[in-house]
XYZ file of N, CA and C in Angstrom:
774
model
N 1.296 3.314 19.521
C 2.337 4.367 18.307
C 1.412 5.912 17.800
N 2.138 6.937 18.499
C 1.098 7.820 18.910
C 0.664 8.678 17.304
N 0.334 9.343 16.627
C 0.969 9.873 15.560
C -1.028 11.497 15.919
N -0.993 11.686 17.072
C -1.844 12.833 16.549
C -1.182 14.281 16.014
N -2.785 14.440 15.348
C -1.776 15.935 14.244
C -1.410 15.824 13.597
N -1.329 14.632 12.988
C -0.702 14.077 11.530
C -2.074 13.791 10.700
N -1.591 14.567 9.671
C -1.958 14.838 8.414
C -1.848 13.703 7.795
N -2.399 12.512 7.500
C -2.469 11.683 6.525
C -3.036 11.118 5.131
N -3.382 10.611 4.164
C -3.759 9.703 2.364
C -3.728 8.982 3.484
N -4.061 8.668 2.958
C -3.891 6.666 2.436
C -5.347 6.329 1.084
N -4.480 5.743 -0.217
C -4.852 5.249 -0.968
C -5.723 4.353 -1.707
N -6.634 3.655 -2.398
C -7.210 2.389 -1.530
C -8.050 1.633 -0.352
N -8.405 2.954 0.153
C -8.462 2.802 1.664
C -10.342 2.594 2.278
N -11.217 1.836 0.921
C -12.173 1.147 0.238
C -12.269 0.071 1.280
N -11.118 -1.226 1.295
C -11.216 -1.784 1.131
C -10.049 -2.715 1.728
N -9.766 -3.432 2.380
C -8.859 -4.425 3.153
C -7.361 -3.618 3.819
N -5.754 -4.052 2.331
C -5.160 -3.088 3.650
C -4.926 -2.022 4.110
N -5.708 -0.631 2.743
C -5.326 1.132 3.049
C -7.134 0.842 4.002
N -7.676 0.190 3.753
C -8.442 0.681 4.952
C -8.621 0.054 6.531
N -7.675 -0.511 7.015
C -6.925 -1.465 7.875
C -6.308 -0.063 8.508
N -5.440 -0.038 7.105
C -4.098 1.452 7.273
C -5.539 2.461 7.923
N -6.322 3.069 7.414
C -6.396 3.844 7.689
C -6.821 3.887 9.175
N -8.041 2.982 9.398
C -7.854 2.668 10.244
C -7.258 2.157 11.974
N -6.142 2.621 11.272
C -5.140 2.619 12.544
C -5.227 3.605 12.745
N -4.560 4.059 11.568
C -3.874 5.520 11.286
C -4.496 7.013 12.360
N -6.304 7.412 12.163
C -7.112 7.146 12.187
C -7.517 6.971 13.913
N -7.388 5.780 15.111
C -7.571 5.677 16.180
C -6.047 6.177 15.981
N -4.825 5.897 15.593
C -3.457 6.894 16.688
C -3.401 8.642 16.948
N -4.161 8.446 16.276
C -4.493 9.711 16.303
C -5.368 10.967 15.604
N -4.443 10.064 14.367
C -4.533 11.222 12.649
C -5.270 11.901 12.213
N -6.140 12.365 11.360
C -6.313 13.013 10.788
C -6.592 12.693 9.142
N -7.748 11.320 8.726
C -7.289 10.419 7.273
C -7.634 10.330 6.195
N -7.414 10.997 5.154
C -7.360 11.717 3.971
C -8.071 10.027 3.650
N -9.287 9.443 3.379
C -8.776 8.085 2.852
C -10.142 8.440 1.220
N -8.673 7.941 0.064
C -9.304 7.350 -1.191
C -9.764 7.031 -1.624
N -9.701 6.301 -3.031
C -10.106 4.644 -3.868
C -11.453 6.121 -4.668
N -11.596 4.635 -6.028
C -12.299 4.734 -6.821
C -13.983 3.809 -6.579
N -13.910 3.947 -5.562
C -15.299 3.086 -4.902
C -15.963 3.603 -3.793
N -16.316 4.641 -4.530
C -16.954 5.924 -3.639
C -18.026 5.473 -2.277
N -19.578 5.207 -3.458
C -20.056 4.354 -1.693
C -19.388 3.690 -0.723
N -18.557 3.154 -0.957
C -17.990 3.108 0.311
C -16.757 2.756 0.793
N -16.177 4.308 0.161
C -15.033 5.099 1.049
C -16.037 5.832 2.479
N -17.449 6.936 1.632
C -17.993 7.291 2.055
C -18.882 6.914 3.165
N -18.629 5.194 3.725
C -19.164 4.252 3.974
C -18.209 4.127 5.578
N -16.209 3.189 5.193
C -16.164 3.398 5.682
C -15.885 4.674 6.138
N -16.024 5.878 6.113
C -15.057 6.663 6.552
C -16.448 8.178 7.888
N -16.802 7.479 6.928
C -18.732 7.874 8.494
C -18.496 6.271 10.011
N -17.254 5.303 10.016
C -17.721 4.121 10.146
C -16.307 5.228 12.065
N -15.710 4.864 10.767
C -14.155 5.866 11.580
C -14.069 7.222 12.314
N -15.834 7.357 11.556
C -16.035 8.914 12.615
C -16.579 8.398 14.205
N -17.612 7.690 13.224
C -18.343 7.051 14.334
C -17.712 6.398 15.440
N -17.305 5.932 15.118
C -15.928 4.819 16.521
C -14.586 6.432 16.749
N -15.267 8.350 16.038
C -13.927 8.343 17.432
C -12.809 9.345 16.916
N -12.596 8.729 15.680
C -11.377 9.186 14.690
C -11.799 10.144 13.342
N -10.986 11.007 13.309
C -10.886 11.692 11.992
C -10.741 10.996 11.033
N -12.049 11.284 10.023
C -11.718 10.860 8.118
C -12.759 11.571 7.703
N -11.726 11.643 6.734
C -12.537 12.149 5.368
C -12.390 11.785 4.125
N -14.187 11.059 3.545
C -13.207 9.853 1.541
C -13.349 11.491 1.081
N -12.704 10.326 0.035
C -12.697 12.048 -1.319
C -11.707 10.552 -2.757
N -13.252 10.845 -3.691
C -12.825 9.674 -4.736
C -12.216 10.304 -5.754
N -11.355 9.486 -6.087
C -9.736 9.471 -6.856
C -8.993 8.374 -7.287
N -8.996 8.545 -8.578
C -8.264 8.366 -9.896
C -6.661 8.381 -9.633
N -5.699 6.991 -8.742
C -4.193 7.892 -8.682
C -3.485 7.364 -9.635
N -4.468 6.905 -10.877
C -3.603 7.061 -11.454
C -3.497 8.090 -13.208
N -4.084 8.802 -12.254
C -4.971 9.711 -13.198
C -3.765 11.496 -12.044
N -3.239 11.830 -12.999
C -1.926 13.553 -12.344
C -3.510 13.655 -12.053
N -3.554 14.607 -12.515
C -5.149 16.043 -12.311
C -5.217 15.394 -11.361
N -5.966 14.160 -11.132
C -7.478 14.379 -10.109
C -5.904 14.792 -8.276
N -4.993 13.235 -9.001
C -4.557 13.944 -7.820
C -3.406 15.257 -7.320
N -3.718 16.077 -7.737
C -3.459 17.286 -7.488
C -4.329 17.486 -7.060
N -5.239 17.711 -7.245
C -6.273 18.653 -7.385
C -6.925 17.668 -6.295
N -6.555 16.339 -5.427
C -6.327 15.767 -4.188
C -5.712 17.035 -3.543
N -4.628 16.385 -3.826
C -3.451 16.941 -2.852
C -3.954 18.781 -1.908
N -3.928 19.184 -3.089
C -4.428 20.851 -2.909
C -5.088 21.075 -2.365
N -6.316 19.868 -2.871
C -7.541 19.892 -1.679
C -6.915 19.994 -0.429
N -6.336 18.711 0.585
C -6.488 18.169 1.385
C -5.461 19.544 2.465
N -4.556 19.992 1.717
C -3.246 21.018 1.915
C -5.049 21.939 2.826
N -5.367 23.262 1.217
C -5.899 23.121 1.827
C -7.147 22.473 3.067
N -7.623 22.471 2.402
C -8.642 21.932 3.681
C -8.695 20.899 5.249
N -7.747 20.517 4.793
C -7.206 19.656 6.201
C -6.286 20.746 6.231
N -5.316 20.202 5.397
C -3.814 20.511 6.423
C -1.959 20.419 5.843
N -1.356 21.255 6.118
C 0.122 20.511 5.013
C 0.429 18.146 5.309
N 0.569 17.694 4.413
C 1.016 16.887 4.251
C 1.819 16.188 5.327
N 1.482 14.912 5.965
C 2.958 14.722 7.377
C 3.767 12.685 6.451
N 1.657 12.352 5.713
C 1.828 10.835 5.643
C 0.927 10.768 4.397
N 2.184 9.019 3.496
C 0.479 9.827 2.461
C 1.057 7.550 2.571
N 0.501 7.089 2.392
C 0.345 5.394 1.276
C -0.226 5.526 0.205
N 0.508 4.655 -0.389
C -0.146 4.304 -1.431
C -0.619 2.698 -1.560
N -1.776 2.312 -1.694
C -2.191 1.204 -1.019
C -3.147 0.811 -2.426
N -3.534 1.374 -2.981
C -4.280 1.014 -4.494
C -3.388 0.543 -5.126
N -4.463 -1.329 -5.445
C -3.491 -2.096 -6.261
C -3.694 -2.319 -6.650
N -4.175 -3.283 -8.449
C -5.098 -4.283 -8.736
C -4.016 -5.653 -9.655
N -5.386 -6.830 -9.457
C -4.069 -8.190 -10.263
C -5.063 -8.349 -11.160
N -4.194 -8.616 -12.567
C -5.217 -9.047 -13.841
C -4.175 -10.758 -13.583
N -4.334 -11.824 -13.185
C -3.741 -12.853 -12.915
C -4.120 -14.079 -13.748
N -3.240 -15.131 -13.753
C -4.097 -16.273 -14.637
C -3.816 -16.184 -15.713
N -2.493 -15.886 -16.387
C -2.837 -16.651 -18.019
C -0.815 -16.635 -17.521
N 0.167 -17.160 -18.592
C 1.258 -16.617 -18.660
C 2.128 -15.700 -19.647
N 2.670 -14.307 -19.378
C 2.999 -13.315 -20.002
C 2.762 -13.685 -21.627
N 2.888 -14.202 -22.124
C 2.907 -14.497 -23.641
C 1.118 -14.590 -23.510
N 0.186 -14.968 -23.336
C -1.130 -14.457 -22.702
C -1.939 -14.257 -22.476
N -0.489 -13.729 -21.961
C -1.625 -11.775 -20.942
C -1.468 -10.398 -22.093
N -2.752 -9.955 -22.544
C -3.217 -8.629 -23.162
C -2.293 -6.945 -23.060
N -1.772 -6.067 -24.255
C -0.710 -4.726 -23.405
C -1.703 -4.262 -22.660
N -3.030 -4.365 -23.138
C -4.270 -4.151 -22.026
C -3.811 -4.432 -21.153
N -4.273 -4.993 -20.194
C -3.703 -5.050 -18.745
C -2.974 -5.110 -18.275
N -1.784 -5.639 -19.748
C -0.467 -5.349 -18.333
C -0.342 -3.728 -17.854
N -0.397 -2.883 -18.537
C 0.045 -1.583 -19.476
C -1.578 -1.396 -17.750
N -2.718 -1.442 -17.438
C -3.465 -1.608 -16.863
C -2.520 -1.919 -15.308
N -2.276 -3.033 -14.832
C -1.617 -3.051 -13.990
C -0.902 -2.452 -13.335
N 0.064 -2.245 -14.009
C 1.175 -1.313 -13.944
C 0.506 0.000 -13.956
N 0.059 1.036 -14.149
C -0.729 2.124 -14.675
C -1.278 2.248 -13.154
N -2.194 1.155 -12.806
C -2.557 1.390 -10.991
C -1.406 0.995 -9.900
N -1.030 0.331 -9.679
C 0.309 -0.334 -9.052
C 1.768 0.444 -9.141
N 2.312 1.259 -10.149
C 3.650 1.396 -10.640
C 3.530 3.007 -10.897
N 2.436 3.344 -11.795
C 2.418 4.408 -12.358
C 1.656 5.477 -10.778
N 1.757 4.556 -10.266
C 0.190 5.342 -8.830
C 0.367 6.237 -8.512
N 2.167 5.303 -7.101
C 2.605 5.793 -6.482
C 3.058 6.844 -6.771
N 3.805 6.688 -8.663
C 4.448 8.026 -8.612
C 4.136 8.709 -8.689
N 2.627 8.842 -8.830
C 2.025 10.376 -9.845
C 1.666 10.816 -7.770
N 0.962 9.752 -7.160
C 1.002 10.712 -5.640
C 2.617 10.485 -4.444
N 3.305 9.873 -4.553
C 4.497 10.521 -4.262
C 5.087 11.754 -5.245
N 5.199 11.832 -5.701
C 5.368 13.068 -6.311
C 4.110 14.688 -6.227
N 3.693 14.334 -5.841
C 2.386 15.365 -5.210
C 2.723 15.745 -3.546
N 2.977 14.457 -3.395
C 3.175 14.866 -1.589
C 4.292 14.755 -1.271
N 6.134 14.761 -1.915
C 7.033 14.871 -1.683
C 7.046 16.957 -2.240
N 6.734 16.693 -3.538
C 6.781 18.227 -4.031
C 6.257 19.544 -2.914
N 4.878 18.836 -2.679
C 4.327 19.490 -1.328
C 4.727 19.346 0.008
N 5.510 18.286 0.673
C 6.661 18.271 1.876
C 7.599 18.884 1.501
N 8.364 19.213 0.486
C 9.548 20.339 0.209
C 9.837 21.700 0.867
N 8.075 22.046 0.433
C 8.317 23.661 0.082
C 7.409 23.766 1.528
N 6.950 22.702 2.380
C 5.835 23.850 3.556
C 7.025 22.419 4.386
N 8.900 22.100 3.796
C 9.412 21.818 5.215
C 8.930 20.438 6.081
N 8.115 19.668 5.726
C 7.842 19.190 6.850
C 8.391 17.408 6.494
N 8.796 16.998 7.364
C 9.971 15.614 7.701
C 9.127 14.476 7.804
N 7.625 14.038 6.747
C 7.159 13.415 6.942
C 8.074 12.118 6.155
N 6.270 11.297 5.975
C 6.978 10.113 4.461
C 6.339 9.292 4.297
N 5.694 8.395 3.765
C 6.185 8.080 2.568
C 5.987 6.705 2.307
N 5.366 5.754 2.385
C 4.949 4.751 2.347
C 3.916 3.481 1.436
N 5.068 2.654 0.446
C 4.487 2.128 -0.533
C 3.466 0.593 0.262
N 3.002 -0.298 -0.614
C 2.164 -1.621 -0.855
C 2.760 -2.166 -1.081
N 3.260 -2.987 -1.062
C 4.928 -3.868 -2.243
C 3.426 -5.090 -1.915
N 5.088 -6.205 -2.851
C 4.183 -7.703 -2.200
C 5.474 -8.469 -1.424
N 4.746 -9.715 -1.132
C 6.557 -10.546 -1.868
C 6.285 -11.090 -3.627
N 5.528 -10.722 -4.452
C 5.658 -10.694 -5.501
C 6.702 -9.984 -6.582
N 7.235 -8.665 -5.291
C 8.471 -8.139 -6.178
C 9.673 -8.939 -5.663
N 9.758 -10.392 -5.289
C 10.716 -10.622 -5.250
C 10.494 -12.405 -5.743
N 8.569 -12.702 -5.727
C 9.621 -14.587 -5.612
C 8.164 -13.926 -7.239
N 8.601 -14.946 -8.245
C 7.691 -14.739 -9.378
C 6.450 -15.280 -9.840
N 5.547 -14.939 -10.237
C 4.803 -16.224 -10.427
C 3.702 -15.890 -11.934
N 4.049 -17.387 -12.277
C 3.952 -17.275 -13.748
C 2.641 -17.057 -13.776
N 1.989 -16.906 -14.034
C 0.410 -16.220 -14.104
C 0.385 -14.818 -13.674
N 1.040 -14.424 -12.788
C 1.202 -13.223 -12.258
C 2.016 -12.204 -13.014
N 1.759 -11.402 -14.277
C 3.342 -11.215 -14.694
C 2.960 -8.978 -14.658
N 2.410 -9.125 -14.846
C 1.829 -7.560 -14.179
C 2.374 -7.294 -13.374
N 1.414 -7.257 -12.419
C 1.417 -7.922 -10.742
C 2.652 -7.688 -10.002
N 3.775 -9.323 -10.627
C 5.320 -9.208 -10.114
C 6.319 -8.115 -10.811
N 5.681 -7.722 -11.812
C 6.672 -6.390 -12.375
C 6.956 -5.207 -12.020
N 4.700 -4.988 -11.695
C 4.213 -3.713 -11.284
C 5.015 -3.929 -9.919
N 4.975 -4.860 -8.752
C 5.785 -4.744 -7.191
C 7.033 -4.921 -7.478
N 8.300 -5.190 -8.957
C 9.622 -4.909 -8.241
C 10.280 -4.600 -8.415
N 8.853 -2.638 -10.076
C 9.367 -2.140 -9.928
C 8.881 -0.471 -8.511
N 8.286 -1.573 -7.948
C 7.707 -0.482 -7.591
C 8.419 -0.317 -5.751
N 9.853 -1.463 -6.023
C 10.352 -1.432 -4.263
C 11.853 -0.887 -5.225
N 12.385 -0.817 -6.338
C 12.676 0.078 -6.865
C 12.748 1.102 -6.784
N 11.574 2.150 -7.533
C 10.966 3.286 -6.612
C 11.205 3.798 -5.034
N 10.882 2.927 -4.838
C 11.187 3.090 -3.075
C 12.288 3.627 -2.719
N 13.549 2.812 -3.441
C 14.568 3.054 -2.684
C 15.344 4.630 -3.114
N 14.977 4.720 -5.042
C 14.531 6.204 -4.980
C 14.446 7.564 -5.127
N 13.115 7.220 -4.537
C 12.441 7.924 -3.792
C 12.851 8.593 -2.244
N 13.158 7.380 -2.491
C 13.963 7.429 -0.685
C 15.223 8.251 -0.496
N 16.661 8.271 -1.812
C 17.572 8.847 -1.970
C 17.369 10.110 -1.989
N 16.803 10.313 -2.678
C 15.480 12.316 -3.421
C 15.045 12.644 -2.068
N 14.705 11.993 -1.547
C 13.898 13.031 -0.502
C 14.848 12.781 1.084
N 16.048 11.664 1.558
C 16.975 11.876 2.650
C 17.375 13.120 2.420
N 17.733 14.730 1.685
C 18.293 15.871 1.851
C 17.131 16.164 2.574
N 15.961 15.771 2.530
C 14.287 17.275 2.960
C 13.748 16.103 3.894
N 14.515 15.175 4.697
C 14.086 14.435 5.941
C 12.599 14.023 5.631
N 12.857 13.728 5.019
C 11.720 12.985 4.471
C 11.659 11.182 4.399
N 11.640 10.587 4.928
C 11.338 8.822 4.738
C 10.283 7.997 3.325
N 11.268 7.336 2.654
C 10.342 6.449 1.420
C 10.739 4.888 2.530
N 9.389 4.268 2.707
C 8.680 2.681 2.542
C 8.086 2.413 2.027
N 8.317 1.440 1.774
C 7.111 -0.592 1.792
C 7.001 -0.945 1.941
N 6.202 -1.489 2.423
C 5.539 -2.830 3.295
C 5.331 -3.858 2.132
N 5.922 -5.426 2.602
C 5.500 -5.797 1.185
C 4.968 -7.368 1.714
N 3.916 -7.470 2.408
C 2.742 -8.495 2.725
C 2.623 -9.670 1.463
N 3.039 -11.098 2.462
C 2.909 -12.586 2.089
C 1.106 -12.413 1.801
N 0.826 -13.568 2.189
C -0.660 -14.063 2.299
C -1.512 -13.390 3.065
N -2.311 -12.265 2.659
C -3.028 -11.874 3.366
C -4.655 -10.803 3.029
N -5.051 -12.085 3.344
C -6.779 -11.435 4.027
C -7.487 -10.496 3.324
N -7.908 -10.184 2.123
C -8.473 -9.145 1.439
C -10.043 -9.246 0.139
N -10.120 -8.787 0.169
C -11.710 -8.673 -1.128
C -10.681 -9.289 -2.213
N -9.035 -8.248 -2.342
C -9.240 -9.110 -3.319
C -8.183 -10.522 -3.605
N -8.012 -11.155 -2.595
C -6.609 -12.511 -2.619
C -8.447 -13.324 -2.626
N -8.977 -12.863 -1.745
C -10.655 -13.961 -1.481
C -11.277 -14.064 -2.485
N -11.509 -13.005 -3.529
C -12.044 -13.013 -5.034
C -11.002 -13.620 -5.044
N -9.955 -14.177 -6.141
C -8.876 -14.936 -6.758
C -8.246 -16.342 -5.918
N -8.897 -16.270 -5.059
C -8.179 -17.564 -4.342
C -8.921 -18.734 -4.681
N -9.113 -20.407 -4.411
C -9.798 -21.494 -4.981
C -9.172 -21.872 -3.346
N -9.608 -22.941 -2.692
C -9.002 -23.245 -1.531
C -8.176 -24.198 -2.506
N -7.812 -25.034 -2.994
C -6.597 -25.887 -3.631
C -5.247 -25.104 -3.525
N -5.523 -23.087 -4.355
C -4.216 -22.257 -4.265
C -4.030 -21.602 -2.975
N -4.912 -21.793 -2.012
C -4.442 -21.194 -0.766
C -3.883 -21.942 -0.256
N -3.939 -23.508 -0.363
C -3.333 -24.546 0.587
C -1.862 -24.671 -0.140
N -1.620 -24.419 -1.703
C -0.354 -24.105 -2.104
C 0.162 -22.947 -1.075
N 0.732 -21.825 -0.800
C 0.465 -20.912 -0.752
C 0.821 -20.798 1.184
N -0.427 -21.786 2.024
C 0.639 -22.061 2.727
C 1.058 -22.904 3.268
N 1.616 -23.816 1.809
C 3.305 -24.624 1.966
C 4.376 -24.198 2.045
N 4.560 -22.797 1.465
C 5.236 -22.094 1.194
C 5.090 -20.219 2.856
N 4.035 -20.753 3.508
C 4.624 -19.783 4.588
C 4.520 -20.581 5.422
N 6.263 -20.459 6.552
C 5.807 -20.896 7.442
C 4.956 -21.147 8.675
N 4.964 -19.605 8.998
C 3.935 -19.062 10.141
C 2.120 -20.330 9.939
N 2.171 -20.447 8.720
C 0.769 -21.789 8.698
C -0.101 -20.925 8.404
N -0.699 -19.296 8.473
C -2.085 -18.944 8.135
C -1.221 -17.287 7.018
N -2.579 -16.429 6.925
C -2.523 -15.671 6.316
C -2.631 -14.488 7.216
N -2.277 -13.643 6.874
C -1.298 -12.054 7.969
C -3.549 -11.964 7.853
N -3.717 -10.802 9.375
C -5.149 -10.033 9.057
C -4.171 -8.559 8.196
N -5.359 -8.092 7.469
C -5.216 -6.618 7.270
C -4.960 -5.762 8.415
N -5.750 -6.299 10.204
C -4.552 -5.115 11.256
C -2.919 -5.477 11.659
N -3.438 -6.494 11.054
C -0.990 -7.287 11.158
C -0.545 -5.983 9.660
N -0.806 -6.190 8.552
C -0.034 -4.994 8.216
C 0.315 -3.043 8.424
N -1.200 -2.512 9.197
C -1.627 -1.857 8.873
C -0.926 -1.189 10.796
N 0.467 -2.826 11.031
C 0.615 -2.606 12.929
C 1.892 -2.110 11.911
N 2.866 -3.090 10.929
C 4.334 -2.440 10.642
C 3.430 -0.698 10.085
N 2.774 -0.591 8.954
C 2.137 0.573 9.097
C 2.616 1.922 9.813
N 1.684 1.731 10.684
C 1.907 2.408 12.368
C 3.895 2.470 12.258
N 4.571 1.623 12.400
C 5.567 1.795 12.551
C 6.340 2.337 12.050
N 6.162 2.236 10.432
C 6.888 2.906 9.690
C 6.370 5.251 9.607
N 5.789 4.601 9.888
C 4.468 6.714 9.933
C 5.433 6.803 11.172
N 6.087 6.446 12.680
C 6.251 6.921 13.742
C 7.162 7.369 13.890
N 7.819 7.791 14.962
C 8.814 7.812 14.863
C 9.974 6.991 15.720
N 9.104 6.006 15.663
C 10.539 4.608 16.325
C 10.988 4.629 15.328
N 10.823 5.180 14.063
C 11.039 4.406 12.627
C 12.117 4.986 12.270
N 12.788 5.994 13.042
C 12.805 7.396 12.511
C 14.512 7.039 11.629
N 14.932 6.093 11.136
C 16.446 6.059 11.043
C 16.487 4.876 9.870
N 14.663 4.686 9.320
C 14.617 4.149 8.708
C 14.132 4.593 7.057
N 14.911 4.556 5.690
C 14.324 4.674 4.862
C 14.970 3.666 3.896
N 14.558 3.770 2.374
C 14.763 3.206 1.512
C 14.262 1.617 1.275
N 13.781 0.959 2.868
C 13.390 -0.407 2.423
C 12.071 -0.756 2.543
N 11.849 -2.187 1.877
C 10.093 -3.126 1.830
C 10.727 -3.890 2.741
N 9.795 -3.656 3.446
C 9.781 -4.696 5.015
C 8.905 -5.589 4.734
N 9.251 -7.031 4.673
C 8.186 -8.187 3.904
C 7.545 -8.917 6.484
N 6.389 -8.210 5.833
C 4.885 -8.884 6.128
C 4.824 -10.615 5.964
N 5.514 -11.445 6.145
C 5.189 -12.093 4.889
C 5.032 -13.843 5.301
N 5.193 -13.759 7.132
C 5.029 -15.069 7.437
C 6.275 -15.884 7.744
N 7.601 -15.893 6.922
C 8.226 -16.800 6.822
C 8.770 -16.703 5.267
N 7.713 -16.619 4.684
C 8.412 -17.101 2.747
C 9.171 -16.796 2.917
N 9.848 -15.656 2.861
C 11.068 -15.855 2.433
C 12.679 -16.445 2.655
N 12.547 -16.042 4.140
C 13.237 -16.669 4.462
C 12.996 -18.325 4.336
N 12.098 -19.466 3.796
C 11.831 -20.535 3.799
C 12.669 -20.571 1.934
N 13.804 -21.754 1.791
C 14.255 -22.963 1.204
C 13.280 -23.414 -0.251
N 12.565 -24.372 0.945
C 11.844 -25.571 0.163
C 10.915 -25.361 0.767
N 10.285 -25.836 0.993
C 8.323 -26.254 1.895
C 8.265 -26.241 2.953
N 7.076 -25.971 3.681
C 7.002 -25.850 4.987
C 7.323 -27.788 5.047
N 7.591 -28.546 6.362
C 7.536 -30.316 6.645
C 6.243 -29.599 7.064
N 5.596 -31.465 6.059
C 4.185 -31.703 7.532
C 4.514 -32.616 8.576
N 3.689 -32.156 9.560
C 3.650 -32.877 11.281
C 3.509 -33.970 10.430
N 4.235 -34.686 11.516
C 4.387 -36.712 11.964
C 3.163 -36.575 11.884
């Protein structure tokens, strides 16, 4: 799918799903501005994209800080061009405890990155799209955790549930301006965050609820992001597309082979 000439901002782009999306957009012809708090790695990954023939620039940014985001977006518009695409992929997880043992600090930290951040980025980008008449797309990275609760991930699941509704209300507000807003809800996906958090029993448990019997690769999620950024999805807005290996379709657990 061609994104020739499009200007894209991808948050959380120093690794995982965000990086895979940045690489895919660059390969499809977009000029990609990558943001993350991991500045050194982000610079290295942007250089790797350029070395491979794509257009990429890294700019460090805390997406939960409104002033920083406004500066980022203004710089992109001034130095790169009007923003056509924004992908909010920055996210964190602080699981491991039920809600009654979760500190307010941890709870609010996850919401600030996973929910407030997309609100701030979406708001900054949307206002400029309206002003410039760009009929672009905003894409959030949600999760099956938006609809499937996990006892020990109260903040993460709450943030993703809120993100699904934020996607809808943003889509309704931007429809009259020709801007589409959607989300992707990955199921189990290999990324630095999941690899650091999961041991083998946890992996086995998740696969018992995944009909395709494997974790997704980040590139597979990037393919969905490419679709939502392209004209092939021109009549889709306000939706969360679940790339979940069949997880949400399954009532019980995957049958074991005889």
